[in-house]
């Protein structure tokens, strides 16, 4: 191959993307607008690798039968959202042993102080005070391993993962600083709309399925009537004017959701609802979300029944993922000084 062609191929190498989601049992509108929807869009322009992060999920206690079903359903739901296994590599984290192995190595290059500063650790350890396990604490080094194993350039996530991403960068830079270039230092890719979908009941908190109030979140698989009910109950203010503004967190959030779903700007939305009440607006947001999710729900019903297809896809994904990630793991181990097998 001529130098010329080689150079072109190198410069044309698509940037690589890695991202993952926990199989929590309820994938929310926040997950969808903040992350999944962007993953689907990025598939044509990037070399994409996605995973169901089931190793992360046991930092909180899981009931085995339910957990197993949640992992499969998360895989099926992501396919239904539009992850295309002909374009992207898509696997289940626990099927690829290199993740746990690199996570251990990276734990030894991550400082206690760094992990202590993670706001998600502080929040979760308060919420699960009876089970503040070491995994909950070291969770960000597993996340760093997920990303660094694939030499990812970009990581599409919602705003709440920014701090973990920053830590992954620090770990990569530290390791590279000691041993020479081993890992690509990844950048966060955070969308301009939908990056932080807030609770419908307390709009200064992010939408999270762990919220005890079920009206605070909308699940991608909620029935249309449930979605509408939740939007109608959304907390707003007494201003009664549909526009972005200070002290209007509930309305700001609904406008953000409407904007993410329809592609309209907040000004366009304010103009459209000028003179109309909050009731009309909430119904319109509910309808837009229902229509956005309807085809996903239909595809999900089809995928989730086809266990053989799902198995074929996640096996194929894991096989590819192992090949790529093993190369990085071997490289890192060699640099540290381990004897080759
Ligand atoms: P997880 O499973 O909590 O969330 C998956 C994705 O959804 C985004 N997200 C939101 N975006 C906007 N508004 C919200 N209310 C909202 N809630 C969640 C998250 O930012 C995330 O992008 N640790 C990760 C999973 C993970 C990972 C990784 C991500 C494991 N390894 C490597 C990236 C790279 C997590 O628990 O996400």
Coordinates of C-alpha atoms and ligand atoms in Angstrom, one line a residue:
X1 CA 0.0 0.0 0.0
X2 CA 1.4 3.4 -0.9
X3 CA 2.3 5.9 1.8
X4 CA -0.3 8.3 0.2
X5 CA -3.2 5.8 0.6
X6 CA -2.1 4.8 4.1
X7 CA -2.0 8.5 5.1
X8 CA -5.5 9.1 3.7
X9 CA -6.9 6.1 5.5
X10 CA -5.4 7.2 8.8
X11 CA -6.7 10.8 8.4
X12 CA -10.2 9.4 7.4
X13 CA -10.4 7.1 10.4
X14 CA -13.8 7.9 12.0
X15 CA -13.6 9.1 15.6
X16 CA -14.6 6.5 18.1
X17 CA -17.5 6.8 20.5
X18 CA -18.2 4.8 23.6
X19 CA -21.2 5.0 25.9
X20 CA -23.2 2.8 28.2
X21 CA -26.4 2.7 30.2
X22 CA -27.3 0.8 33.4
X23 CA -30.1 -1.8 33.1
X24 CA -32.1 -0.1 35.9
X25 CA -35.4 -1.6 35.0
X26 CA -36.8 1.8 34.0
X27 CA -35.2 3.7 31.3
X28 CA -36.4 7.2 31.6
X29 CA -37.2 10.1 29.2
X30 CA -34.0 11.7 30.8
X31 CA -31.9 8.7 29.6
X32 CA -33.5 8.9 26.2
X33 CA -33.2 12.6 25.6
X34 CA -29.9 13.1 27.4
X35 CA -28.1 10.1 25.9
X36 CA -29.8 7.4 23.8
X37 CA -31.2 9.6 21.1
X38 CA -27.8 11.1 20.5
X39 CA -26.2 7.7 20.3
X40 CA -28.7 6.8 17.5
X41 CA -27.9 9.9 15.6
X42 CA -24.1 9.5 15.9
X43 CA -24.0 6.0 14.4
X44 CA -23.5 7.2 10.8
X45 CA -20.7 9.6 11.4
X46 CA -18.7 7.8 14.1
X47 CA -17.3 4.4 14.9
X48 CA -19.7 3.6 17.8
X49 CA -19.5 1.2 20.6
X50 CA -22.3 0.9 23.1
X51 CA -22.9 -1.3 26.2
X52 CA -25.5 -2.3 28.8
X53 CA -23.5 -1.5 31.9
X54 CA -24.7 -4.4 34.1
X55 CA -21.5 -4.6 36.2
X56 CA -22.2 -1.1 37.4
X57 CA -25.8 -2.0 38.3
X58 CA -24.8 -4.2 41.3
X59 CA -23.5 -1.3 43.3
X60 CA -27.1 -1.3 44.5
X61 CA -28.7 -4.6 45.5
X62 CA -30.5 -6.4 42.7
X63 CA -33.0 -9.3 42.8
X64 CA -31.5 -12.0 40.6
X65 CA -34.5 -12.9 38.5
X66 CA -35.6 -9.3 38.0
X67 CA -32.0 -8.2 37.2
X68 CA -31.6 -10.9 34.5
X69 CA -34.8 -9.7 32.9
X70 CA -33.8 -6.0 33.2
X71 CA -30.5 -6.7 31.4
X72 CA -32.3 -8.4 28.5
X73 CA -35.0 -5.7 28.3
X74 CA -32.4 -2.9 28.4
X75 CA -30.7 -4.5 25.4
X76 CA -34.0 -4.9 23.5
X77 CA -35.0 -1.3 24.3
X78 CA -31.8 0.1 23.0
X79 CA -32.3 -1.8 19.8
X80 CA -35.9 -0.4 19.7
X81 CA -34.5 3.1 20.2
X82 CA -32.5 2.6 17.0
X83 CA -29.1 1.2 17.9
X84 CA -28.2 -0.7 14.8
X85 CA -25.9 -3.6 15.2
X86 CA -24.8 -3.5 11.6
X87 CA -23.4 0.0 12.2
X88 CA -22.4 -0.1 15.9
X89 CA -20.9 -2.6 18.2
X90 CA -23.4 -3.2 21.0
X91 CA -22.8 -5.7 23.9
X92 CA -23.4 -6.5 27.5
X93 CA -20.6 -5.4 29.8
X94 CA -20.4 -8.5 32.0
X95 CA -19.8 -10.6 28.8
X96 CA -16.5 -8.9 28.2
X97 CA -14.1 -9.8 31.0
X98 CA -11.5 -7.1 30.1
X99 CA -13.8 -4.4 31.8
X100 CA -13.4 -5.8 35.3
X101 CA -9.7 -6.5 34.7
X102 CA -8.8 -3.0 33.6
X103 CA -11.0 -1.5 36.3
X104 CA -8.8 -3.2 38.9
X105 CA -5.7 -1.9 37.3
X106 CA -7.1 1.6 37.1
X107 CA -8.3 1.5 40.7
X108 CA -4.6 1.5 41.5
X109 CA -4.1 4.8 39.6
X110 CA -7.1 6.5 41.1
X111 CA -6.9 8.5 44.3
X112 CA -9.2 8.0 47.3
X113 CA -9.6 11.8 47.4
X114 CA -10.7 11.9 43.8
X115 CA -13.4 9.3 44.3
X116 CA -14.5 11.0 47.5
X117 CA -15.3 14.1 45.6
X118 CA -17.8 12.4 43.2
X119 CA -21.2 14.0 43.8
X120 CA -23.0 10.8 42.6
X121 CA -21.2 8.8 45.3
X122 CA -22.2 11.3 47.9
X123 CA -25.8 11.2 46.8
X124 CA -26.0 7.5 46.4
X125 CA -24.3 6.7 49.7
X126 CA -26.9 8.9 51.4
X127 CA -29.7 7.2 49.6
X128 CA -28.4 3.7 50.3
X129 CA -26.9 4.3 53.7
X130 CA -27.3 0.6 54.6
X131 CA -25.1 -0.5 51.7
X132 CA -22.3 1.9 51.0
X133 CA -20.1 -0.7 49.4
X134 CA -16.7 -0.4 47.9
X135 CA -18.1 -0.8 44.4
X136 CA -20.2 2.3 44.8
X137 CA -17.1 4.1 45.7
X138 CA -14.8 2.8 42.9
X139 CA -17.6 2.8 40.3
X140 CA -15.9 5.7 38.3
X141 CA -12.8 3.7 37.7
X142 CA -14.9 0.9 36.1
X143 CA -16.5 3.6 34.0
X144 CA -13.0 4.8 33.0
X145 CA -12.1 1.2 32.1
X146 CA -15.2 0.9 29.9
X147 CA -14.2 4.0 27.9
X148 CA -10.4 3.6 27.8
X149 CA -10.5 0.0 26.7
X150 CA -11.8 1.1 23.3
X151 CA -9.6 4.2 22.9
X152 CA -12.8 6.3 22.6
X153 CA -12.4 9.9 21.5
X154 CA -15.9 11.0 22.5
X155 CA -18.4 9.9 25.2
X156 CA -22.0 11.0 24.6
X157 CA -23.6 11.3 28.0
X158 CA -26.1 13.6 29.9
X159 CA -24.8 16.4 32.1
X160 CA -24.9 14.3 35.3
X161 CA -22.0 12.2 34.0
X162 CA -19.6 15.1 33.3
X163 CA -17.7 14.7 36.6
X164 CA -17.1 11.0 36.0
X165 CA -15.9 11.8 32.5
X166 CA -13.5 14.4 33.9
X167 CA -12.1 11.7 36.2
X168 CA -11.7 9.2 33.3
X169 CA -9.6 11.9 31.6
X170 CA -7.5 12.4 34.6
X171 CA -6.9 8.7 35.0
X172 CA -5.9 8.3 31.4
X173 CA -3.6 11.3 31.6
X174 CA -2.0 10.0 34.8
X175 CA -1.4 6.6 33.3
X176 CA 0.0 8.0 30.0
X177 CA 2.2 10.3 32.1
X178 CA 3.8 7.4 33.9
X179 CA 4.1 4.9 31.1
X180 CA 3.9 6.8 27.8
X181 CA 0.8 7.1 25.5
X182 CA -1.4 4.1 26.3
X183 CA -4.9 5.5 26.3
X184 CA -6.8 8.0 24.2
X185 CA -7.9 10.9 26.5
X186 CA -11.7 11.0 25.9
X187 CA -13.9 14.1 25.6
X188 CA -17.5 14.3 26.9
X189 CA -20.1 14.8 24.2
X190 CA -23.0 16.6 25.8
X191 CA -26.0 17.6 23.6
X192 CA -27.3 21.2 23.6
X193 CA -30.9 20.1 24.3
X194 CA -32.1 17.4 26.7
X195 CA -28.7 17.1 28.5
X196 CA -30.4 17.6 31.8
X197 CA -34.1 16.6 32.0
X198 CA -35.5 17.5 35.4
X199 CA -38.0 15.9 37.7
X200 CA -41.6 16.7 36.8
X201 CA -42.4 17.1 40.5
X202 CA -39.3 18.9 41.8
X203 CA -37.7 20.5 38.7
X204 CA -34.5 21.6 40.5
X205 CA -33.6 17.8 40.7
X206 CA -32.7 15.7 37.7
X207 CA -35.3 13.2 36.5
X208 CA -34.3 9.9 37.9
X209 CA -36.2 6.6 38.2
X210 CA -34.9 6.2 41.8
X211 CA -37.2 9.1 42.7
X212 CA -39.9 7.6 45.1
X213 CA -42.6 9.8 43.5
X214 CA -43.5 7.9 40.3
X215 CA -45.0 11.1 38.9
X216 CA -41.5 12.7 38.9
X217 CA -40.3 10.6 35.9
X218 CA -41.6 9.3 32.6
X219 CA -40.3 5.9 31.5
X220 CA -39.7 5.3 27.8
X221 CA -42.1 2.3 28.2
X222 CA -44.8 4.1 30.1
X223 CA -48.3 3.7 28.5
X224 CA -49.6 6.8 26.7
X225 CA -52.2 7.5 29.3
X226 CA -49.6 7.3 32.1
X227 CA -47.3 9.7 30.2
X228 CA -50.2 12.2 29.7
X229 CA -51.2 11.9 33.4
X230 CA -47.6 12.6 34.5
X231 CA -47.3 15.7 32.3
X232 CA -50.7 17.0 33.4
X233 CA -49.5 16.7 37.0
X234 CA -46.1 18.4 36.4
X235 CA -45.3 21.1 38.8
X236 CA -45.3 24.6 37.3
X237 CA -45.6 28.2 38.7
X238 CA -48.2 30.9 39.2
X239 CA -47.0 33.1 36.3
X240 CA -49.1 31.3 33.7
X241 CA -46.9 32.4 30.8
X242 CA -45.2 29.8 28.6
X243 CA -41.7 31.1 28.3
X244 CA -38.2 30.5 29.7
X245 CA -37.6 32.5 32.8
X246 CA -36.0 32.7 36.2
X247 CA -37.9 30.9 39.0
X248 CA -39.9 29.0 36.3
X249 CA -38.0 25.7 36.7
X250 CA -41.0 23.5 35.9
X251 CA -41.9 25.4 32.7
X252 CA -38.2 25.7 31.7
X253 CA -38.0 21.9 32.0
X254 CA -41.2 21.3 30.0
X255 CA -40.0 23.7 27.3
X256 CA -36.6 21.9 27.2
X257 CA -38.4 18.6 26.7
X258 CA -40.7 20.0 24.0
X259 CA -37.7 21.5 22.3
X260 CA -35.7 18.3 22.4
X261 CA -38.6 16.3 21.0
X262 CA -39.8 18.6 18.3
X263 CA -36.6 20.4 17.4
X264 CA -38.3 23.8 17.9
X265 CA -36.4 26.5 19.8
X266 CA -37.7 27.8 23.1
X267 CA -38.6 31.1 21.4
X268 CA -40.7 29.3 18.8
X269 CA -42.4 27.3 21.5
X270 CA -43.1 30.5 23.6
X271 CA -44.6 32.1 20.5
X272 CA -46.8 29.1 19.6
X273 CA -48.2 29.1 23.2
X274 CA -48.5 32.8 23.6
X275 CA -51.9 33.5 25.3
X276 CA -52.5 29.8 26.0
X277 CA -52.6 28.4 29.6
X278 CA -50.3 25.9 31.2
X279 CA -53.0 23.2 30.9
X280 CA -52.8 23.4 27.0
X281 CA -49.1 23.4 27.1
X282 CA -48.7 20.4 29.3
X283 CA -51.1 18.4 27.1
X284 CA -49.1 19.4 24.0
X285 CA -45.8 18.3 25.6
X286 CA -47.5 15.0 26.7
X287 CA -48.7 14.4 23.2
X288 CA -45.4 15.2 21.6
X289 CA -43.6 12.8 24.0
X290 CA -46.2 10.0 23.4
X291 CA -45.7 10.3 19.6
X292 CA -41.9 10.3 20.0
X293 CA -42.0 7.1 22.1
X294 CA -44.8 5.2 20.3
X295 CA -42.6 3.7 17.5
X296 CA -40.0 2.7 20.1
X297 CA -42.6 1.0 22.3
X298 CA -43.9 -0.9 19.3
X299 CA -40.4 -2.1 18.2
X300 CA -39.6 -3.0 21.8
X301 CA -42.6 -5.4 22.0
X302 CA -41.2 -7.1 18.9
X303 CA -37.6 -7.4 20.0
X304 CA -38.2 -8.4 23.6
X305 CA -40.1 -11.5 22.5
X306 CA -37.3 -12.6 20.1
X307 CA -34.8 -14.0 22.6
X308 CA -32.8 -15.9 19.9
X309 CA -32.3 -12.7 17.9
X310 CA -31.2 -10.8 21.1
X311 CA -28.8 -13.6 22.0
X312 CA -27.3 -13.6 18.5
X313 CA -26.8 -9.8 18.6
X314 CA -25.3 -9.6 22.1
X315 CA -23.0 -12.5 21.5
X316 CA -21.7 -10.9 18.2
X317 CA -21.2 -7.6 20.1
X318 CA -19.3 -9.3 22.9
X319 CA -17.0 -11.1 20.5
X320 CA -16.0 -7.9 18.7
X321 CA -15.7 -6.0 22.0
X322 CA -13.4 -8.6 23.5
X323 CA -11.0 -8.5 20.5
X324 CA -10.6 -4.7 20.6
X325 CA -10.5 -4.3 24.4
X326 CA -8.0 -7.2 24.9
X327 CA -5.5 -5.3 22.8
X328 CA -5.7 -2.3 25.1
X329 CA -5.6 -4.4 28.2
X330 CA -2.6 -6.3 27.0
X331 CA -0.8 -3.0 26.2
X332 CA -1.6 -1.5 29.6
X333 CA -0.4 -4.7 31.4
X334 CA 2.8 -4.8 29.4
X335 CA 3.5 -1.2 30.3
X336 CA 3.0 -1.8 34.0
X337 CA 5.5 -4.7 33.8
X338 CA 3.4 -7.9 33.9
X339 CA 4.9 -11.0 32.3
X340 CA 3.1 -11.9 29.0
X341 CA 1.0 -15.1 29.2
Ligands
LIG1 P1 -27.1 6.0 33.6 O1 -27.5 4.5 33.3 O2 -27.5 6.5 34.9 O3 -27.7 6.9 32.5 C1 -27.5 6.6 31.1 C2 -27.4 7.9 30.4 O4 -28.5 8.8 30.6 C3 -28.1 10.1 31.0 N1 -29.1 10.6 31.9 C4 -29.7 11.8 31.7 N2 -29.6 12.8 30.8 C5 -30.4 13.9 30.9 N3 -31.3 14.1 31.9 C6 -31.5 13.1 32.8 N4 -32.3 13.4 33.8 C7 -30.7 12.0 32.8 N5 -30.6 10.9 33.6 C8 -29.6 10.1 33.0 C9 -26.8 9.8 31.7 O5 -26.0 11.0 31.7 C10 -26.2 8.8 30.8 O6 -25.5 9.3 29.7 N6 -22.3 5.3 34.7 C11 -23.3 5.5 33.7 C12 -23.2 4.3 32.7 C13 -21.9 4.0 32.2 C14 -21.2 4.8 31.2 C15 -19.9 4.1 31.0 C16 -21.5 6.0 30.5 C17 -21.1 3.0 32.5 N7 -20.0 3.0 31.8 C18 -19.0 4.6 30.1 C19 -20.5 6.5 29.6 C20 -19.3 5.8 29.5 C21 -24.7 5.6 34.2 O7 -24.9 5.2 35.3 O8 -25.6 6.1 33.4

